[in-house]
Amino acid sequence: MAQGFLGGALLGAVLSVGAAGVASIYVGAPSAPVVGDAAPNATSAPETGKDGQTSPAGDSDLVQDTASLVLQPEADSVDSVAAAGSDVPTLPETGGADGLDAPDAPTADGSVSVDSVTPVLPSPQAAVPTAPSNDSQASISTDPAQPLAPPVPEAETAFEPETPAEPEVPELAEPEVPELPTPEAPEISEPEVAVETDPSRPAIGRPAGSLVDRDTETAAEVAPAPATPDPDAERPIDAFAAEFEDASDKPLMAIVLIDAGSDLSGNTVGVAALRSFPAPITFAVQASLPDAAARMAQYRAEGFEVMAMIDLPDGSTATDAEVTLNSVLSSLDEVVGVIEGVGTGLQQDREASDQMTQILAQSGHGLVTQSKGLNTVQKLAEREGVPSAVVFRDFDSADQTPTVIRRFLDQAAFRADQEGGVIMLGRLRPDTISALLLWGLADRAERVTLSPVSAVLNRRAAQ
């Protein structure tokens, strides 16, 4: 098969070459180009002058072939100019001088005659003001004119109208006032009043005084004021403090438990169970309880510190605060200080708070407030010299479990390490007592020293 293919290819090539040779014979050879030494479109050589210089070819030789193609312009015609020059304006026609008057003959002196003109008058001037007349004798009517009465329509009646007669006003004579003799004031001798020497018994025969004095003394008579403290006597915060010795330099932590009427005879939160508590505790007795004085005496008999918890009523003034505080300190006479209640509190009115601060500064009691805003009341009390502090946390106000209470106590120990002492607030509940016992055995409790609240207040006051 391959040999057949190659053979066909060679045969085709031979036939193609033969056909090409035959075709070249019939077509013929191409014509040779004409080659000459004359330049195309040659011009005559420039002529040589007598002095041997060659004269340049003229412009007529360059444009000889194209001169016959230029059209000759036609000559201009002047007919239009001649027509334009014949248009000359005619002269105006004027009339004669008949009917015109001859001008007046000039005067001999050459003066100018001026017609008379009426002069312009000035504008009319206002009248000159006259001097005011003397008003020293001006008369002023003291009887003002009365308004006109409204018209009243006349009603038809069968009787004749009667004209009322004008009443006669009699002239009244001034009565003579007789001179009365001035009575002499009788001499009243003051009765002798027996004064009791015992100040504890009520006195008889106290002078009534004025009504103004009664109004100011009404609030003070509600509760007896406490006796003025002796400057040399020991302050209540020191006299009624629990026994405590701070032998270490550890920060202090005070636990205050609220007694809102708990059963002190119980086995869990009673006095018998709290007597064996390993750490000192301060009890805050609600001053509004009817047996607040008896509860204070029962705690004091066991050696505990007691504070009076006070809540001022809403809208209390400085006088109300003074009466309330004097009444509480008179009935609870063995408290080391006052603690703000968890209800309405003591920080409602600035004047009432200032009044209580001044009373505590004179009596020598301490003050513990709840954390509120910038704690302005506590800062003012500290400036007045009152041993005071703010509660760091109320750890069982929402019935927290013992686990949560121990966590709060750990946080308080950390804060006490920063500030030197904190006060924690709780309640007489079985879970609270259990949490305090378990936390006292933990390692975190060794970082602080549990102390009564008076030790924390005195340490802060000494700083």
Tab-separated table of N, CA and C in Angstrom, residues 283-367:
chain	number	residue	atom	x	y	z
A	283	PHE	N	-25.287	43.804	119.266
A	283	PHE	CA	-26.702	43.659	118.940
A	283	PHE	C	-27.322	45.042	118.782
A	284	ALA	N	-28.112	45.196	117.719
A	284	ALA	CA	-28.828	46.443	117.434
A	284	ALA	C	-30.297	46.219	117.767
A	285	VAL	N	-30.765	46.826	118.825
A	285	VAL	CA	-32.134	46.666	119.291
A	285	VAL	C	-33.004	47.734	118.648
A	286	GLN	N	-34.120	47.304	118.070
A	286	GLN	CA	-35.068	48.266	117.503
A	286	GLN	C	-35.633	49.138	118.615
A	287	ALA	N	-35.392	50.453	118.508
A	287	ALA	CA	-35.849	51.361	119.563
A	287	ALA	C	-37.366	51.445	119.627
A	288	SER	N	-38.071	51.058	118.545
A	288	SER	CA	-39.533	51.140	118.540
A	288	SER	C	-40.206	49.951	119.228
A	289	LEU	N	-39.440	48.929	119.650
A	289	LEU	CA	-40.038	47.782	120.342
A	289	LEU	C	-40.500	48.198	121.732
A	290	PRO	N	-41.645	47.685	122.171
A	290	PRO	CA	-42.115	48.076	123.517
A	290	PRO	C	-41.201	47.574	124.634
A	291	ASP	N	-40.501	46.457	124.425
A	291	ASP	CA	-39.611	45.920	125.455
A	291	ASP	C	-38.153	46.128	125.077
A	292	ALA	N	-37.860	47.247	124.382
A	292	ALA	CA	-36.488	47.505	123.949
A	292	ALA	C	-35.552	47.653	125.143
A	293	ALA	N	-36.010	48.299	126.209
A	293	ALA	CA	-35.151	48.491	127.380
A	293	ALA	C	-34.853	47.157	128.058
A	294	ALA	N	-35.842	46.264	128.133
A	294	ALA	CA	-35.614	44.951	128.748
A	294	ALA	C	-34.642	44.109	127.916
A	295	ARG	N	-34.739	44.167	126.615
A	295	ARG	CA	-33.810	43.424	125.758
A	295	ARG	C	-32.391	43.975	125.902
A	296	MET	N	-32.269	45.291	125.978
A	296	MET	CA	-30.950	45.875	126.169
A	296	MET	C	-30.339	45.392	127.488
A	297	ALA	N	-31.137	45.371	128.539
A	297	ALA	CA	-30.620	44.934	129.843
A	297	ALA	C	-30.219	43.462	129.810
A	298	GLN	N	-30.965	42.640	129.076
A	298	GLN	CA	-30.635	41.215	128.995
A	298	GLN	C	-29.323	40.993	128.237
A	299	TYR	N	-29.096	41.740	127.152
A	299	TYR	CA	-27.825	41.619	126.432
A	299	TYR	C	-26.660	42.144	127.263
A	300	ARG	N	-26.885	43.233	127.972
A	300	ARG	CA	-25.815	43.802	128.774
A	300	ARG	C	-25.448	42.876	129.929
A	301	ALA	N	-26.417	42.129	130.451
A	301	ALA	CA	-26.117	41.187	131.529
A	301	ALA	C	-25.219	40.051	131.059
A	302	GLU	N	-25.285	39.741	129.755
A	302	GLU	CA	-24.425	38.693	129.200
A	302	GLU	C	-23.092	39.236	128.694
A	303	GLY	N	-22.868	40.544	128.799
A	303	GLY	CA	-21.591	41.126	128.411
A	303	GLY	C	-21.509	41.564	126.950
A	304	PHE	N	-22.642	41.635	126.235
A	304	PHE	CA	-22.636	42.063	124.836
A	304	PHE	C	-22.795	43.581	124.737
A	305	GLU	N	-22.288	44.109	123.641
A	305	GLU	CA	-22.534	45.516	123.328
A	305	GLU	C	-23.902	45.667	122.687
A	306	VAL	N	-24.516	46.836	122.890
A	306	VAL	CA	-25.853	47.116	122.365
A	306	VAL	C	-25.829	48.481	121.690
A	307	MET	N	-26.493	48.557	120.531
A	307	MET	CA	-26.708	49.819	119.839
A	307	MET	C	-28.208	50.024	119.642
A	308	ALA	N	-28.625	51.287	119.619
A	308	ALA	CA	-30.038	51.632	119.411
A	308	ALA	C	-30.263	51.869	117.918
A	309	MET	N	-31.170	51.081	117.315
A	309	MET	CA	-31.504	51.240	115.891
A	309	MET	C	-32.714	52.152	115.775
A	310	ILE	N	-32.553	53.261	115.027
A	310	ILE	CA	-33.586	54.297	114.941
A	310	ILE	C	-33.942	54.510	113.484
A	311	ASP	N	-35.238	54.651	113.235
A	311	ASP	CA	-35.783	55.067	111.931
A	311	ASP	C	-36.675	56.278	112.169
A	312	LEU	N	-36.312	57.415	111.595
A	312	LEU	CA	-37.138	58.619	111.737
A	312	LEU	C	-38.351	58.519	110.817
A	313	PRO	N	-39.516	59.005	111.241
A	313	PRO	CA	-40.690	58.990	110.357
A	313	PRO	C	-40.470	59.880	109.145
A	314	ASP	N	-41.270	59.645	108.118
A	314	ASP	CA	-41.176	60.465	106.908
A	314	ASP	C	-41.543	61.908	107.222
A	315	GLY	N	-40.772	62.839	106.670
A	315	GLY	CA	-41.033	64.258	106.869
A	315	GLY	C	-40.603	64.784	108.220
A	316	SER	N	-39.699	64.092	108.909
A	316	SER	CA	-39.265	64.547	110.237
A	316	SER	C	-38.390	65.788	110.102
A	317	THR	N	-38.577	66.706	111.012
A	317	THR	CA	-37.788	67.941	111.044
A	317	THR	C	-36.671	67.809	112.064
A	318	ALA	N	-35.899	68.873	112.215
A	318	ALA	CA	-34.814	68.859	113.192
A	318	ALA	C	-35.351	68.722	114.618
A	319	THR	N	-36.497	69.344	114.897
A	319	THR	CA	-37.101	69.230	116.225
A	319	THR	C	-37.560	67.803	116.485
A	320	ASP	N	-38.156	67.165	115.472
A	320	ASP	CA	-38.582	65.774	115.639
A	320	ASP	C	-37.389	64.853	115.878
A	321	ALA	N	-36.309	65.093	115.176
A	321	ALA	CA	-35.118	64.264	115.378
A	321	ALA	C	-34.547	64.447	116.773
A	322	GLU	N	-34.570	65.670	117.255
A	322	GLU	CA	-34.053	65.921	118.608
A	322	GLU	C	-34.918	65.234	119.649
A	323	VAL	N	-36.239	65.323	119.512
A	323	VAL	CA	-37.140	64.689	120.484
A	323	VAL	C	-36.977	63.175	120.447
A	324	THR	N	-36.904	62.601	119.242
A	324	THR	CA	-36.775	61.145	119.121
A	324	THR	C	-35.466	60.654	119.723
A	325	LEU	N	-34.373	61.319	119.408
A	325	LEU	CA	-33.072	60.878	119.900
A	325	LEU	C	-32.971	61.025	121.414
A	326	ASN	N	-33.487	62.111	121.975
A	326	ASN	CA	-33.463	62.279	123.428
A	326	ASN	C	-34.297	61.210	124.127
A	327	SER	N	-35.428	60.861	123.530
A	327	SER	CA	-36.271	59.829	124.122
A	327	SER	C	-35.588	58.464	124.089
A	328	VAL	N	-34.931	58.137	122.961
A	328	VAL	CA	-34.280	56.827	122.847
A	328	VAL	C	-33.086	56.732	123.788
A	329	LEU	N	-32.260	57.755	123.847
A	329	LEU	CA	-31.085	57.702	124.712
A	329	LEU	C	-31.449	57.728	126.184
A	330	SER	N	-32.637	58.260	126.523
A	330	SER	CA	-33.078	58.248	127.925
A	330	SER	C	-33.556	56.869	128.346
A	331	SER	N	-34.249	56.175	127.422
A	331	SER	CA	-34.760	54.833	127.764
A	331	SER	C	-33.684	53.763	127.599
A	332	LEU	N	-32.882	53.852	126.564
A	332	LEU	CA	-31.786	52.902	126.349
A	332	LEU	C	-30.488	53.581	126.765
A	333	ASP	N	-30.257	53.594	128.060
A	333	ASP	CA	-29.167	54.397	128.604
A	333	ASP	C	-27.842	53.653	128.665
A	334	GLU	N	-27.761	52.410	128.152
A	334	GLU	CA	-26.512	51.661	128.191
A	334	GLU	C	-26.066	51.247	126.788
A	335	VAL	N	-26.437	52.013	125.787
A	335	VAL	CA	-26.013	51.721	124.416
A	335	VAL	C	-24.714	52.462	124.136
A	336	VAL	N	-23.895	51.877	123.257
A	336	VAL	CA	-22.633	52.531	122.897
A	336	VAL	C	-22.812	53.532	121.771
A	337	GLY	N	-23.951	53.472	121.086
A	337	GLY	CA	-24.176	54.404	119.992
A	337	GLY	C	-25.502	54.147	119.311
A	338	VAL	N	-25.677	54.819	118.180
A	338	VAL	CA	-26.906	54.751	117.398
A	338	VAL	C	-26.559	54.211	116.027
A	339	ILE	N	-27.370	53.281	115.531
A	339	ILE	CA	-27.207	52.748	114.186
A	339	ILE	C	-28.455	53.058	113.377
A	340	GLU	N	-28.256	53.462	112.137
A	340	GLU	CA	-29.379	53.824	111.272
A	340	GLU	C	-30.162	52.567	110.891
A	341	GLY	N	-31.489	52.689	110.948
A	341	GLY	CA	-32.336	51.570	110.604
A	341	GLY	C	-32.343	51.281	109.112
A	342	VAL	N	-32.907	50.123	108.760
A	342	VAL	CA	-32.973	49.702	107.358
A	342	VAL	C	-34.285	50.133	106.709
A	343	GLY	N	-35.125	50.891	107.426
A	343	GLY	CA	-36.384	51.388	106.864
A	343	GLY	C	-36.235	52.795	106.324
A	344	THR	N	-36.870	53.748	106.990
A	344	THR	CA	-36.784	55.147	106.556
A	344	THR	C	-35.421	55.762	106.853
A	345	GLY	N	-34.719	55.254	107.866
A	345	GLY	CA	-33.366	55.708	108.149
A	345	GLY	C	-33.301	57.062	108.816
A	346	LEU	N	-32.105	57.655	108.759
A	346	LEU	CA	-31.842	58.946	109.409
A	346	LEU	C	-31.411	60.030	108.431
A	347	GLN	N	-31.315	59.721	107.145
A	347	GLN	CA	-30.751	60.666	106.184
A	347	GLN	C	-31.815	61.281	105.284
A	348	GLN	N	-33.024	61.459	105.792
A	348	GLN	CA	-34.082	62.068	104.983
A	348	GLN	C	-33.893	63.569	104.849
A	349	ASP	N	-33.586	64.232	105.961
A	349	ASP	CA	-33.491	65.694	105.965
A	349	ASP	C	-32.118	66.101	106.479
A	350	ARG	N	-31.505	67.059	105.814
A	350	ARG	CA	-30.162	67.503	106.195
A	350	ARG	C	-30.172	68.162	107.568
A	351	GLU	N	-31.163	68.979	107.846
A	351	GLU	CA	-31.207	69.651	109.148
A	351	GLU	C	-31.420	68.651	110.272
A	352	ALA	N	-32.266	67.636	110.035
A	352	ALA	CA	-32.488	66.625	111.066
A	352	ALA	C	-31.214	65.830	111.330
A	353	SER	N	-30.481	65.500	110.278
A	353	SER	CA	-29.232	64.759	110.451
A	353	SER	C	-28.198	65.601	111.191
A	354	ASP	N	-28.114	66.884	110.874
A	354	ASP	CA	-27.169	67.759	111.586
A	354	ASP	C	-27.527	67.874	113.066
A	355	GLN	N	-28.829	67.915	113.363
A	355	GLN	CA	-29.246	68.014	114.761
A	355	GLN	C	-28.855	66.761	115.534
A	356	MET	N	-29.045	65.597	114.937
A	356	MET	CA	-28.662	64.354	115.610
A	356	MET	C	-27.148	64.268	115.775
A	357	THR	N	-26.397	64.747	114.801
A	357	THR	CA	-24.940	64.720	114.914
A	357	THR	C	-24.463	65.584	116.072
A	358	GLN	N	-25.054	66.751	116.244
A	358	GLN	CA	-24.651	67.623	117.357
A	358	GLN	C	-24.996	67.005	118.710
A	359	ILE	N	-26.142	66.331	118.788
A	359	ILE	CA	-26.523	65.700	120.057
A	359	ILE	C	-25.564	64.559	120.391
A	360	LEU	N	-25.216	63.733	119.398
A	360	LEU	CA	-24.294	62.621	119.636
A	360	LEU	C	-22.894	63.119	119.980
A	361	ALA	N	-22.491	64.245	119.399
A	361	ALA	CA	-21.182	64.801	119.735
A	361	ALA	C	-21.127	65.255	121.187
A	362	GLN	N	-22.253	65.761	121.727
A	362	GLN	CA	-22.292	66.196	123.126
A	362	GLN	C	-22.454	65.029	124.089
A	363	SER	N	-23.189	63.996	123.660
A	363	SER	CA	-23.446	62.872	124.559
A	363	SER	C	-22.313	61.855	124.592
A	364	GLY	N	-21.480	61.790	123.558
A	364	GLY	CA	-20.370	60.846	123.546
A	364	GLY	C	-20.722	59.485	122.988
A	365	HIS	N	-21.801	59.351	122.207
A	365	HIS	CA	-22.195	58.093	121.587
A	365	HIS	C	-21.586	57.993	120.190
A	366	GLY	N	-21.527	56.778	119.669
A	366	GLY	CA	-21.062	56.544	118.314
A	366	GLY	C	-22.221	56.548	117.330
A	367	LEU	N	-21.901	56.526	116.032
A	367	LEU	CA	-22.918	56.564	114.987
A	367	LEU	C	-22.486	55.637	113.853
